[in-house]
mmCIF file of C-alpha atoms in Angstrom:
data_model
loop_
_atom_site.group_PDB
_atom_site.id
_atom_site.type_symbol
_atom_site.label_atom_id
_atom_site.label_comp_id
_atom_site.label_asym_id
_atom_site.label_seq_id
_atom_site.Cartn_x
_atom_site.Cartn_y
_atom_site.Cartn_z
ATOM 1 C CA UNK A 9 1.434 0.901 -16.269
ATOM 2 C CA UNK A 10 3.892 2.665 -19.047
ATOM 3 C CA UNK A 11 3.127 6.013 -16.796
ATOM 4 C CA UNK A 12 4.137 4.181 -13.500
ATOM 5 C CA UNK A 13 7.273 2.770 -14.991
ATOM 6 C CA UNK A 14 8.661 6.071 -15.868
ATOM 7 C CA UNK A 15 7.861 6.956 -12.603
ATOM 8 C CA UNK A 16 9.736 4.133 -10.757
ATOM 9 C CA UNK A 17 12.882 4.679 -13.011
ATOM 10 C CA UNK A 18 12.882 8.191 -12.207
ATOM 11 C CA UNK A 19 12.512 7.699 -8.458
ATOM 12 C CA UNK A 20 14.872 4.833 -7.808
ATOM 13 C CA UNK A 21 17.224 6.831 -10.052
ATOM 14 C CA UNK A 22 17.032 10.110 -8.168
ATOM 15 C CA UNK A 23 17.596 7.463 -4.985
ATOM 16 C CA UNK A 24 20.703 5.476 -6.274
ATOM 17 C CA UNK A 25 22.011 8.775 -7.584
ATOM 18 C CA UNK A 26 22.062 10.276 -4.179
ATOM 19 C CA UNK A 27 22.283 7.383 -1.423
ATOM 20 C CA UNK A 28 19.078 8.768 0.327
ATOM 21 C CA UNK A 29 15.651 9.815 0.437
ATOM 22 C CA UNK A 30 13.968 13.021 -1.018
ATOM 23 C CA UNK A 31 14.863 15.319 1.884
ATOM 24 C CA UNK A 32 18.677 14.637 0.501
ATOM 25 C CA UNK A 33 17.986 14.591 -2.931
ATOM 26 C CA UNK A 34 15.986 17.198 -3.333
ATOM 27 C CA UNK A 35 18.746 19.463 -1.623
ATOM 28 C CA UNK A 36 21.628 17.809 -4.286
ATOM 29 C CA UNK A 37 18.975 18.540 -6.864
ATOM 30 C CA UNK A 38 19.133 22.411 -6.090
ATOM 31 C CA UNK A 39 22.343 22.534 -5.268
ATOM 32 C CA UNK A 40 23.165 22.370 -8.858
ATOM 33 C CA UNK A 41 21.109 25.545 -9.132
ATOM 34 C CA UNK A 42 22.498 26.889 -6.495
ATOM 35 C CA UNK A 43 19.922 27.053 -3.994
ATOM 36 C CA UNK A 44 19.642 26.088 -0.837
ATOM 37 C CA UNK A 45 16.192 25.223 -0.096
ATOM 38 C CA UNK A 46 15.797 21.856 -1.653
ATOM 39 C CA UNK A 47 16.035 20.042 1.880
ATOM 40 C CA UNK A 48 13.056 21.871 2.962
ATOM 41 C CA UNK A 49 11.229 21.063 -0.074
ATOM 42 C CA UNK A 50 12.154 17.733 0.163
ATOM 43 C CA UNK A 51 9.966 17.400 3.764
ATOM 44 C CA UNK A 52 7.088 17.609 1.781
ATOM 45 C CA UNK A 53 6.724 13.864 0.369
ATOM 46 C CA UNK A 54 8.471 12.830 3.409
ATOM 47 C CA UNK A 55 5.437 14.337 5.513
ATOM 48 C CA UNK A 56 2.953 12.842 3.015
ATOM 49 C CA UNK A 57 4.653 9.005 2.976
ATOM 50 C CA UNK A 58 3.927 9.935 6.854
ATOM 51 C CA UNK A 59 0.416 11.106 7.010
ATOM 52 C CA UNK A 60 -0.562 7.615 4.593
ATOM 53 C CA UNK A 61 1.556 5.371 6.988
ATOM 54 C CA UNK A 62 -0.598 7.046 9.963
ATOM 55 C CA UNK A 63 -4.202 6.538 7.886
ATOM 56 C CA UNK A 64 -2.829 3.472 6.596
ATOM 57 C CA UNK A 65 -1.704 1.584 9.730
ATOM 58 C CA UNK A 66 -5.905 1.690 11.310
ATOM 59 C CA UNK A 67 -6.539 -0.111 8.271
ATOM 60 C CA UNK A 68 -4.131 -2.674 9.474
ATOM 61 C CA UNK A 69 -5.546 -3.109 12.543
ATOM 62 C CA UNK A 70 -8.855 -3.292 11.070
ATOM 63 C CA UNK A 71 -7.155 -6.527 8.718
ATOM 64 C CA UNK A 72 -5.497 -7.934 12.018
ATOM 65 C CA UNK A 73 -8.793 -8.098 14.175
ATOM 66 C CA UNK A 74 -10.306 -9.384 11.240
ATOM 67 C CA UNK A 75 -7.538 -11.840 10.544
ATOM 68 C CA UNK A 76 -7.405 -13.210 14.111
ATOM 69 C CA UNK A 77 -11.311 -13.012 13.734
ATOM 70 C CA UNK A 78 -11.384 -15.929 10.949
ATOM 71 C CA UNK A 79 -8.201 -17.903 12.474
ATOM 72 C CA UNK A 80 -10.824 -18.188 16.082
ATOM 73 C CA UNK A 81 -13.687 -18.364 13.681
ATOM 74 C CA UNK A 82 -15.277 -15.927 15.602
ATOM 75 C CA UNK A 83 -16.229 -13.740 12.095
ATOM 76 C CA UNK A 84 -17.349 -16.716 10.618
ATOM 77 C CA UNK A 85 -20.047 -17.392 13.517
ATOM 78 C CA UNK A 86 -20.862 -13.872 13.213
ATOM 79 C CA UNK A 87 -24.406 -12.665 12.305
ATOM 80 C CA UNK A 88 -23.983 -9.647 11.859
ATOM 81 C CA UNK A 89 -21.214 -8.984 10.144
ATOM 82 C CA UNK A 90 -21.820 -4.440 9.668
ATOM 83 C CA UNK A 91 -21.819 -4.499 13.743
ATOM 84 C CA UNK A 92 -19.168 -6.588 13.626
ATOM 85 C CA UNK A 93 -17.337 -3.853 11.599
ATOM 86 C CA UNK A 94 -19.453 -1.118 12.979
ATOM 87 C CA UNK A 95 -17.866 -1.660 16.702
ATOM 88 C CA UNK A 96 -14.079 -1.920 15.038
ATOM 89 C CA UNK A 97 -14.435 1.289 13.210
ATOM 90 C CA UNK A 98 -16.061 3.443 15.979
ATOM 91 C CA UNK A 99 -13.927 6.137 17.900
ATOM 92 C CA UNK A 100 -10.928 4.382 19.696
ATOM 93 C CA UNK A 101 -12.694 0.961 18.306
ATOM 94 C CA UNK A 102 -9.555 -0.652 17.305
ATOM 95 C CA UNK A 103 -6.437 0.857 19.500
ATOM 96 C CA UNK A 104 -5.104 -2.707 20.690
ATOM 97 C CA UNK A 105 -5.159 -4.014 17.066
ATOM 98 C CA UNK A 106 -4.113 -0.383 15.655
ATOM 99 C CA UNK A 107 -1.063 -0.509 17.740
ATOM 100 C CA UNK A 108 -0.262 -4.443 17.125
ATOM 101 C CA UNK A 109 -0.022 -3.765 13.389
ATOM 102 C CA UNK A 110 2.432 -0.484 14.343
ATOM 103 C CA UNK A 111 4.330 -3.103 16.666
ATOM 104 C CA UNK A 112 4.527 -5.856 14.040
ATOM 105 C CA UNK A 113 6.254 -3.494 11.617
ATOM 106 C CA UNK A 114 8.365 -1.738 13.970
ATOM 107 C CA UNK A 115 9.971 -5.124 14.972
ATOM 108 C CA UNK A 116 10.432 -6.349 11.055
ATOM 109 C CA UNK A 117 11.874 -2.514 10.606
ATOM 110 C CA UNK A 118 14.321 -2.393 12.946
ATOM 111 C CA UNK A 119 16.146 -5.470 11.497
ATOM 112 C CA UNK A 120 16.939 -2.883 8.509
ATOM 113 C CA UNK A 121 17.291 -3.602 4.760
ATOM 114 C CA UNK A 122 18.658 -6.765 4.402
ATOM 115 C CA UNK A 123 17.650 -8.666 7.741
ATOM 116 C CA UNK A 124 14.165 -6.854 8.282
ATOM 117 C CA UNK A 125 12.673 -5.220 4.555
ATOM 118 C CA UNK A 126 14.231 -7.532 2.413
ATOM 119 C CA UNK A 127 13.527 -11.148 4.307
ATOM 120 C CA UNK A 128 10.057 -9.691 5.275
ATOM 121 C CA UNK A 129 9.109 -9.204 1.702
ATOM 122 C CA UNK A 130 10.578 -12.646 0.622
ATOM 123 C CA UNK A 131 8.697 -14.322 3.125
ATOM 124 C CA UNK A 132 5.437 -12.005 2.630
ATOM 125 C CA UNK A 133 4.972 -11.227 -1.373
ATOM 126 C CA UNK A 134 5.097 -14.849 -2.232
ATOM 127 C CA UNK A 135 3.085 -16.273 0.174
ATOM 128 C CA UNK A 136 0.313 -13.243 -0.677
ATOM 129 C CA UNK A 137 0.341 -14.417 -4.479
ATOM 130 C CA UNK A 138 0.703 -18.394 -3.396
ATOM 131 C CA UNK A 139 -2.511 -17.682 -1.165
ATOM 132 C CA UNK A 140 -4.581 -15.771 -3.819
ATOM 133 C CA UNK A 141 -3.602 -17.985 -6.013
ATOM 134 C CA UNK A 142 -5.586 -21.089 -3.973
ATOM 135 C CA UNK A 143 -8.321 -18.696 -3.493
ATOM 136 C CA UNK A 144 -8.637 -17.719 -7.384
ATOM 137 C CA UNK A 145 -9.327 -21.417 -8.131
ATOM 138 C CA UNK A 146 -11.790 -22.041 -5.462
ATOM 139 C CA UNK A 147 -13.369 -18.623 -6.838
ATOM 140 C CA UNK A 148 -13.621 -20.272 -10.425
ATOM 141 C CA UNK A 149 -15.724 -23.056 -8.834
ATOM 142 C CA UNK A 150 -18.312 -20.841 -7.418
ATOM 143 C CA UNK A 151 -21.507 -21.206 -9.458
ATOM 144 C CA UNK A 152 -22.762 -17.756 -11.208
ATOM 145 C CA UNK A 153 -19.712 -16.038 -11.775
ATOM 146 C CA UNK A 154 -20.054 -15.167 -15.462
ATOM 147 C CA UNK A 155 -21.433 -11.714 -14.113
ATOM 148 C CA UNK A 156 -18.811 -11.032 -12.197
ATOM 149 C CA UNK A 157 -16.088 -11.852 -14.661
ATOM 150 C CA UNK A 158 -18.078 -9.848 -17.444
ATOM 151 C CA UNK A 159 -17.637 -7.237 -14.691
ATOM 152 C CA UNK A 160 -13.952 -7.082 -15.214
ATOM 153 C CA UNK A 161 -13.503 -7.510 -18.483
ATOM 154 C CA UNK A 162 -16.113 -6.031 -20.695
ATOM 155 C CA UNK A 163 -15.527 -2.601 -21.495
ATOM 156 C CA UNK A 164 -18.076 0.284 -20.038
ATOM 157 C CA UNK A 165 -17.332 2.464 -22.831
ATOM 158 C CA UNK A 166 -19.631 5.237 -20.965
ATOM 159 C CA UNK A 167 -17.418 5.234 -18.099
ATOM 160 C CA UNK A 168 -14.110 4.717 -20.082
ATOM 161 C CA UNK A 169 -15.407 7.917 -21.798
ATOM 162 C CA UNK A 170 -15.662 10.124 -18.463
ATOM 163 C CA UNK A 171 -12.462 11.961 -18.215
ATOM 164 C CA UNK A 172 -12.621 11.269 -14.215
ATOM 165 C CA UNK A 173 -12.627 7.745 -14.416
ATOM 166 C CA UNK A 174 -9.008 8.000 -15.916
ATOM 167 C CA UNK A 175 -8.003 10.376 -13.473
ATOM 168 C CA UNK A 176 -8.993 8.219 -11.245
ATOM 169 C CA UNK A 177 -7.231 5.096 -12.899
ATOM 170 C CA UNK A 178 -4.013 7.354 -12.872
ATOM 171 C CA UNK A 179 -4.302 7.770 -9.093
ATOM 172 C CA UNK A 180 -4.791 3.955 -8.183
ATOM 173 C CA UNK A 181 -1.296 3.643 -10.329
ATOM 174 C CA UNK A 182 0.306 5.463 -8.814
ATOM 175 C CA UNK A 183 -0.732 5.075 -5.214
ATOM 176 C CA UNK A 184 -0.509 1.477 -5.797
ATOM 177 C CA UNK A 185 3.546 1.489 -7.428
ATOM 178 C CA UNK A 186 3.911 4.228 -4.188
ATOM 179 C CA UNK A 187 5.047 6.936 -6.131
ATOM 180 C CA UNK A 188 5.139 9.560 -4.268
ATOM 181 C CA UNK A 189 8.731 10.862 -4.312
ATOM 182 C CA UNK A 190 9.293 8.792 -0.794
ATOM 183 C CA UNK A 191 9.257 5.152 -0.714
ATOM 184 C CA UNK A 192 10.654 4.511 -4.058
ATOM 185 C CA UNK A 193 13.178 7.150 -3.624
ATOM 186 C CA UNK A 194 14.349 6.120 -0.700
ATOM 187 C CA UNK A 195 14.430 2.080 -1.673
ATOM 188 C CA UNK A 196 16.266 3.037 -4.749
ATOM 189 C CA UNK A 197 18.823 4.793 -2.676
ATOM 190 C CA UNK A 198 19.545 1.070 -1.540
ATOM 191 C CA UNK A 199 19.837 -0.415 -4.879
ATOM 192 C CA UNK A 200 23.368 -1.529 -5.781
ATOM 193 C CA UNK A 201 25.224 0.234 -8.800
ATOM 194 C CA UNK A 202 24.842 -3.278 -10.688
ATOM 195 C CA UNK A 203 20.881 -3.145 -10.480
ATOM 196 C CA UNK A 204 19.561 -2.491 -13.696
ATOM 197 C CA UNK A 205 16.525 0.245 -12.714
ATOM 198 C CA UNK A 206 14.972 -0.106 -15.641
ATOM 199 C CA UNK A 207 14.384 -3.631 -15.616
ATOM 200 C CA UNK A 208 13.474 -3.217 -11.641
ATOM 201 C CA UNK A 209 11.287 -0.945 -12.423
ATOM 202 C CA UNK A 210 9.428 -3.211 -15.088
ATOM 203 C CA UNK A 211 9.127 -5.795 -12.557
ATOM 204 C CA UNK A 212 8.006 -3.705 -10.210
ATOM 205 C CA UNK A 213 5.009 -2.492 -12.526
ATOM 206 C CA UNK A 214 3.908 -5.831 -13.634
ATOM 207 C CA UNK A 215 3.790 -7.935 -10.394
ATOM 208 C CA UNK A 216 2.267 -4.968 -8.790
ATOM 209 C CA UNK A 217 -0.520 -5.086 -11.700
ATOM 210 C CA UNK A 218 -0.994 -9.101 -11.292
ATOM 211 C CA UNK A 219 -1.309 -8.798 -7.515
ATOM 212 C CA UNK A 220 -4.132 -6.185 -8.065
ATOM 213 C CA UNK A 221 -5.390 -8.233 -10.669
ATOM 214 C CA UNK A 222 -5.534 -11.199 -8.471
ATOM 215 C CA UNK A 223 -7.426 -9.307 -5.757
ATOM 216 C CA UNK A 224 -9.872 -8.397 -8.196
ATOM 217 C CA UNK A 225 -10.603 -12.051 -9.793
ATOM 218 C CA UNK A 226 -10.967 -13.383 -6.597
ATOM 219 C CA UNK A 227 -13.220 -10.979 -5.127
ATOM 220 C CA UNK A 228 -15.250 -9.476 -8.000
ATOM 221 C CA UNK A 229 -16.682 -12.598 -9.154
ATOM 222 C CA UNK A 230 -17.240 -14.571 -5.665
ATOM 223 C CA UNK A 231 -19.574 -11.193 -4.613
ATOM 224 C CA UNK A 232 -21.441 -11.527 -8.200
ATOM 225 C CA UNK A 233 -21.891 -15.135 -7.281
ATOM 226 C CA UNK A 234 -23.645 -14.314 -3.580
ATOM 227 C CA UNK A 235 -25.575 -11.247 -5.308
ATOM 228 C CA UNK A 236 -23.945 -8.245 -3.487
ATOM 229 C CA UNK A 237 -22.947 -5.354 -4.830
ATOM 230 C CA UNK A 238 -19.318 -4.730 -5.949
ATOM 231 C CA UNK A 239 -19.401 -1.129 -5.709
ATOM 232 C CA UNK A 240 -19.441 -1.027 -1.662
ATOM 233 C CA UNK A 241 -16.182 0.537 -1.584
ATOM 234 C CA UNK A 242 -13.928 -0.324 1.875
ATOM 235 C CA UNK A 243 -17.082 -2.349 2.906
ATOM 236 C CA UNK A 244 -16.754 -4.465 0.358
ATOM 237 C CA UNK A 245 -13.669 -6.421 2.154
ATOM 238 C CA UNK A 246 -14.893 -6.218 5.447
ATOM 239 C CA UNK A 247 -18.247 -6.665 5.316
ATOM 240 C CA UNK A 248 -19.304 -8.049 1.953
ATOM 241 C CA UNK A 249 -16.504 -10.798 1.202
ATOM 242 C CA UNK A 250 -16.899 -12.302 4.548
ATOM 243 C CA UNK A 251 -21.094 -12.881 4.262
ATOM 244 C CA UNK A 252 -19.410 -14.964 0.973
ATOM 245 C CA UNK A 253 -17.339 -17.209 3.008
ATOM 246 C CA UNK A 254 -20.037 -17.598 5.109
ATOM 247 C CA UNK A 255 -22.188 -18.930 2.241
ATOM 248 C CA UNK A 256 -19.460 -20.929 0.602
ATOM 249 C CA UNK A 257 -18.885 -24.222 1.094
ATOM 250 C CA UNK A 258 -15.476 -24.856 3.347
ATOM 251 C CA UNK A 259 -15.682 -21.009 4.002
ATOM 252 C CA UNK A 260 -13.635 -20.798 7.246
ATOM 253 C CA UNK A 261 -10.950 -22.198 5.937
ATOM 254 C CA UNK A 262 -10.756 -19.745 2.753
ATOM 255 C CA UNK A 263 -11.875 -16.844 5.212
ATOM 256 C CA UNK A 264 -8.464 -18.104 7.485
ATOM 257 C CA UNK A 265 -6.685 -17.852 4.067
ATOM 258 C CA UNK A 266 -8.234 -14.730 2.277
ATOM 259 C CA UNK A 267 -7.706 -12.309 5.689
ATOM 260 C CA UNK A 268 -3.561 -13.745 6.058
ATOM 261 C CA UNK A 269 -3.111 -13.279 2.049
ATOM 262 C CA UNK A 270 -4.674 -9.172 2.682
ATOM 263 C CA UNK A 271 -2.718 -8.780 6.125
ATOM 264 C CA UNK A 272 0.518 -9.864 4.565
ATOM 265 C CA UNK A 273 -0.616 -7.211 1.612
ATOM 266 C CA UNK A 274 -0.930 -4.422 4.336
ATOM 267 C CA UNK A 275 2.170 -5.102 6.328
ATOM 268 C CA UNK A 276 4.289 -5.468 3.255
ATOM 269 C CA UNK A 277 2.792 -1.884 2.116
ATOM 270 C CA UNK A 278 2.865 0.055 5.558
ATOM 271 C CA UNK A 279 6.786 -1.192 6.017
ATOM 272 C CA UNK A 280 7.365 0.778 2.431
ATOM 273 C CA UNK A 281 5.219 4.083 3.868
ATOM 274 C CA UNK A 282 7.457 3.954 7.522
ATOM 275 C CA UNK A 283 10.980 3.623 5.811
ATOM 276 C CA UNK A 284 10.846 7.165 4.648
ATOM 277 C CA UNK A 285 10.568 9.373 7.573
ATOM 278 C CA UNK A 286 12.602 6.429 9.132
ATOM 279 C CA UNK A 287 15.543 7.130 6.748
ATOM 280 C CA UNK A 288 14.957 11.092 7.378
ATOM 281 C CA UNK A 289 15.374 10.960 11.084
ATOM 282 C CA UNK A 290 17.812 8.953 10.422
ATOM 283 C CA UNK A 291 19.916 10.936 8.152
ATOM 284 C CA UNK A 292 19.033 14.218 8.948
ATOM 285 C CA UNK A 293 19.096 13.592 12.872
ATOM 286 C CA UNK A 294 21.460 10.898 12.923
ATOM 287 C CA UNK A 295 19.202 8.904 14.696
ATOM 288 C CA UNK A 296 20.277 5.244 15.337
ATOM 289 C CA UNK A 297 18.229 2.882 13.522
ATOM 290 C CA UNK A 298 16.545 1.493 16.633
ATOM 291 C CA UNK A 299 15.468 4.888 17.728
ATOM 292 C CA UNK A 300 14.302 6.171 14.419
ATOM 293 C CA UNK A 301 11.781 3.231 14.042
ATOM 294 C CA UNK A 302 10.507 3.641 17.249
ATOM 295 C CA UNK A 303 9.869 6.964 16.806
ATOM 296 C CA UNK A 304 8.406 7.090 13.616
ATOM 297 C CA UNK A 305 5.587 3.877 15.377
ATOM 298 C CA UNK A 306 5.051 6.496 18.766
ATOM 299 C CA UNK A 307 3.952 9.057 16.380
ATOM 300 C CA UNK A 308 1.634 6.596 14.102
ATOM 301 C CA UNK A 309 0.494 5.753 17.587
ATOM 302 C CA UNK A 310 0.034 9.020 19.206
ATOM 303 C CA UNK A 311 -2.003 10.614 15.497
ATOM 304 C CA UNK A 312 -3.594 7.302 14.600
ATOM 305 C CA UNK A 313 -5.204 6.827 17.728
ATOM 306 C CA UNK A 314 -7.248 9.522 17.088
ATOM 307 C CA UNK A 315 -8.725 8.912 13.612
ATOM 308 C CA UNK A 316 -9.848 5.460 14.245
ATOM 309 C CA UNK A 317 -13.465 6.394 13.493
ATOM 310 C CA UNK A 318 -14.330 5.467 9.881
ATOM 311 C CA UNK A 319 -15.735 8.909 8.544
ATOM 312 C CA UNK A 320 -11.541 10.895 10.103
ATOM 313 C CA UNK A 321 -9.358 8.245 8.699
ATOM 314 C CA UNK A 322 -10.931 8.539 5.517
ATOM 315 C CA UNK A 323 -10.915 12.370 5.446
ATOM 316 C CA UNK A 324 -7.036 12.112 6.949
ATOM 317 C CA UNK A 325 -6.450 9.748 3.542
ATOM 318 C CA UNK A 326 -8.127 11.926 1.266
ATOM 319 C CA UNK A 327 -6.330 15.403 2.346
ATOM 320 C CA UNK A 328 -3.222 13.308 2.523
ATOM 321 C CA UNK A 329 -3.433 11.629 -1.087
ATOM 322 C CA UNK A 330 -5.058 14.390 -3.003
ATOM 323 C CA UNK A 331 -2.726 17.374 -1.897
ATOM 324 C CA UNK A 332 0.239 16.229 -0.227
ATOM 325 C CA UNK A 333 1.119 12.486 -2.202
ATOM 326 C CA UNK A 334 0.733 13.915 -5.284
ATOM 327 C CA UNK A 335 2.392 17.392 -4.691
ATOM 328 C CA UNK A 336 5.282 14.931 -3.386
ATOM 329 C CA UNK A 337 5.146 12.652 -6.706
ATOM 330 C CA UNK A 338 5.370 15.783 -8.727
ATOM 331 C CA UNK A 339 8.415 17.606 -7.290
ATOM 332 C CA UNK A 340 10.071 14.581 -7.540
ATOM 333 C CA UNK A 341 9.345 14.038 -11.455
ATOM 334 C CA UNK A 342 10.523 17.849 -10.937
ATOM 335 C CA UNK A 343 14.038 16.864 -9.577
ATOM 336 C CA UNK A 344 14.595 14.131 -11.738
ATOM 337 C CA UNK A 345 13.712 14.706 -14.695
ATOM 338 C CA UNK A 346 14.294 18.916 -14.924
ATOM 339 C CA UNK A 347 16.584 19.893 -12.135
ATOM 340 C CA UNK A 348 19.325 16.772 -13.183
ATOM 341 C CA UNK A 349 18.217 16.492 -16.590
ATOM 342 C CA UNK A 350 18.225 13.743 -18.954
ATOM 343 C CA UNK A 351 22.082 13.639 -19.494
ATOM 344 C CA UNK A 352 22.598 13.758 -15.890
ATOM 345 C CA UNK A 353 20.291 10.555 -15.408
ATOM 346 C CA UNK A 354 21.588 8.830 -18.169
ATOM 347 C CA UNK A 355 25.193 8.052 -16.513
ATOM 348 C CA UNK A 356 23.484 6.353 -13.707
#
């Protein structure tokens, strides 16, 4: 968390400092060298903030169907719940609900900062942790959960002692706090001069870690209970969790609240991946607001389509957020931290 923090003050510092996103601020940056190539450098987390919106948004869909699935009840009659997923996942399985999710966020996008971003996330992040919250003490009342919580909190020292296993740590943090040298850049470029970063970015870190932490106490220890595995991966949501509501007692009503808790998670997260090629097109290509969100949710469209099937969104993810995201993430510490310097970022 102390790494991501550093991170988030950098990147909502190199956004305040230059009132927009890293296609800008990356040109400023080398300006100061004088160089001229910092705008194309700067396409390079804007293309990755992109290519995860584009993986990212089938997921949605995925959470949507499954959503409207539990509200009907129609994944809680289900029995069999991998076909059920199977179908979903399949080539051009989930286009209706793939482009709904697009559509949902294109509408809350085009309302901008304050009327769309802003209200969304009022309305969304608190309702996520009230939800989870409900669900955590239902959870607690599940019998045979001591496995599951000895899960989380005893220490594997063998896998704490694998080098990859931080690595791997490192990446969740910072995919999960979007740094990236997009998002945050470009959400800091809307901060006001009075907002302390610092103490943003601090809040940012810890409610980001409880949220994460409340996914995991919730759905680590009600798997243990049912005796399934907890190392499913992606299945492990949409496959595993709902044979538990199934099993528990008033299930479809926790199912109804589990899926609305994770879709307002997702939409919350995919409206942070748009708004940086959003505020490119609309910067670089003066692009009215309308017409940059819109264009941004055609292209999600006219890529995503096509990478519906399980096996080519996850390879899209991977190439995406193992050489593009963090390539992005560094040039931006890059910027920051080398090209402005210390003395520069200390006046902001």
């Amino acid at each position: 968390m102390a790494l991501g923090v550093v991170g988030l003050i950098g990147e909502f510092t190199l956004g305040r400092m230059n009132k927009t996103g890293p296609i800008g601020s990356f040109e400023n940056a080398l300006k100061t060298k004088n160089k001229n190539f910092g705008g194309i450098i700067g396409v390079i987390p804007m293309l990755g903030s992109l290519g995860i919106a584009i993986g990212y948004s089938v997921v949605v869909g995925w959470i949507l169907k499954y959503t409207v699935g539990s509200i009907d009840g129609s994944l809680f009659r289900e029995t069999n719940i991998a076909a059920y997923f199977g179908e979903l996942v399949g080539d051009f399985g989930s286009v209706p609900w793939h482009i709904m999710g697009i559509v949902i966020c294109v509408l809350i996008l085009i309302g901008g900062v304050s009327k769309g971003i802003e209200l969304a996330n009022m309305v969304l992040i608190p309702l996520f942790y009230i939800l989870f919250m409900i669900l955590l003490v239902r959870v607690l009342t599940l019998p045979n959960i001591k496995d599951g919580i000895d899960y989380l909190l005893v220490p594997d020292w063998e896998v704490l002692s694998d080098p990859k296993a931080w690595a791997m740590a490192l990446g969740q943090a910072l995919f999960s706090l979007s740094l990236a040298g997009s998002g945050m850049v470009v959400y800091g470029s809307y901060l006001k001069d009075d907002i302390n970063i610092p103490k943003a970015a601090i809040q940012t870190a810890i409610f980001s870690s409880l949220g994460a932490l409340l996914c995991a106490f919730v759905v680590i220890p009600a798997v243990f209970a049912f005796g399934i595995s907890a190392k499913a991966g992606p299945p492990l949501v949409f496959i595993s969790i709902p044979l538990v509501f199934q099993k528990m007692p008033f299930g479809y009503f926790f199912s109804i609240l589990f899926n609305i808790s994770i879709l307002f998670a997702a939409v919350s997260s995919l409206i942070n991946l748009m708004e940086c090629p959003i505020e490119a097109l609309e910067n670089r290509l003066k692009l009215s607001r309308k017409a940059a969100v819109i264009s941004i949710g055609i292209i999600m469209i006219a890529v995503g389509i096509f990478i519906e099937k399980a096996e080519k969104v996850g390879s899209w993810m991977d190439f995406v957020s193992v050489y593009i995201v963090p390539t992005g993430a560094m040039l931006s510490g890059i910027m920051t931290f080398w090209i402005f310097g210390m003395k520069t970022l200390e006046k902001m």
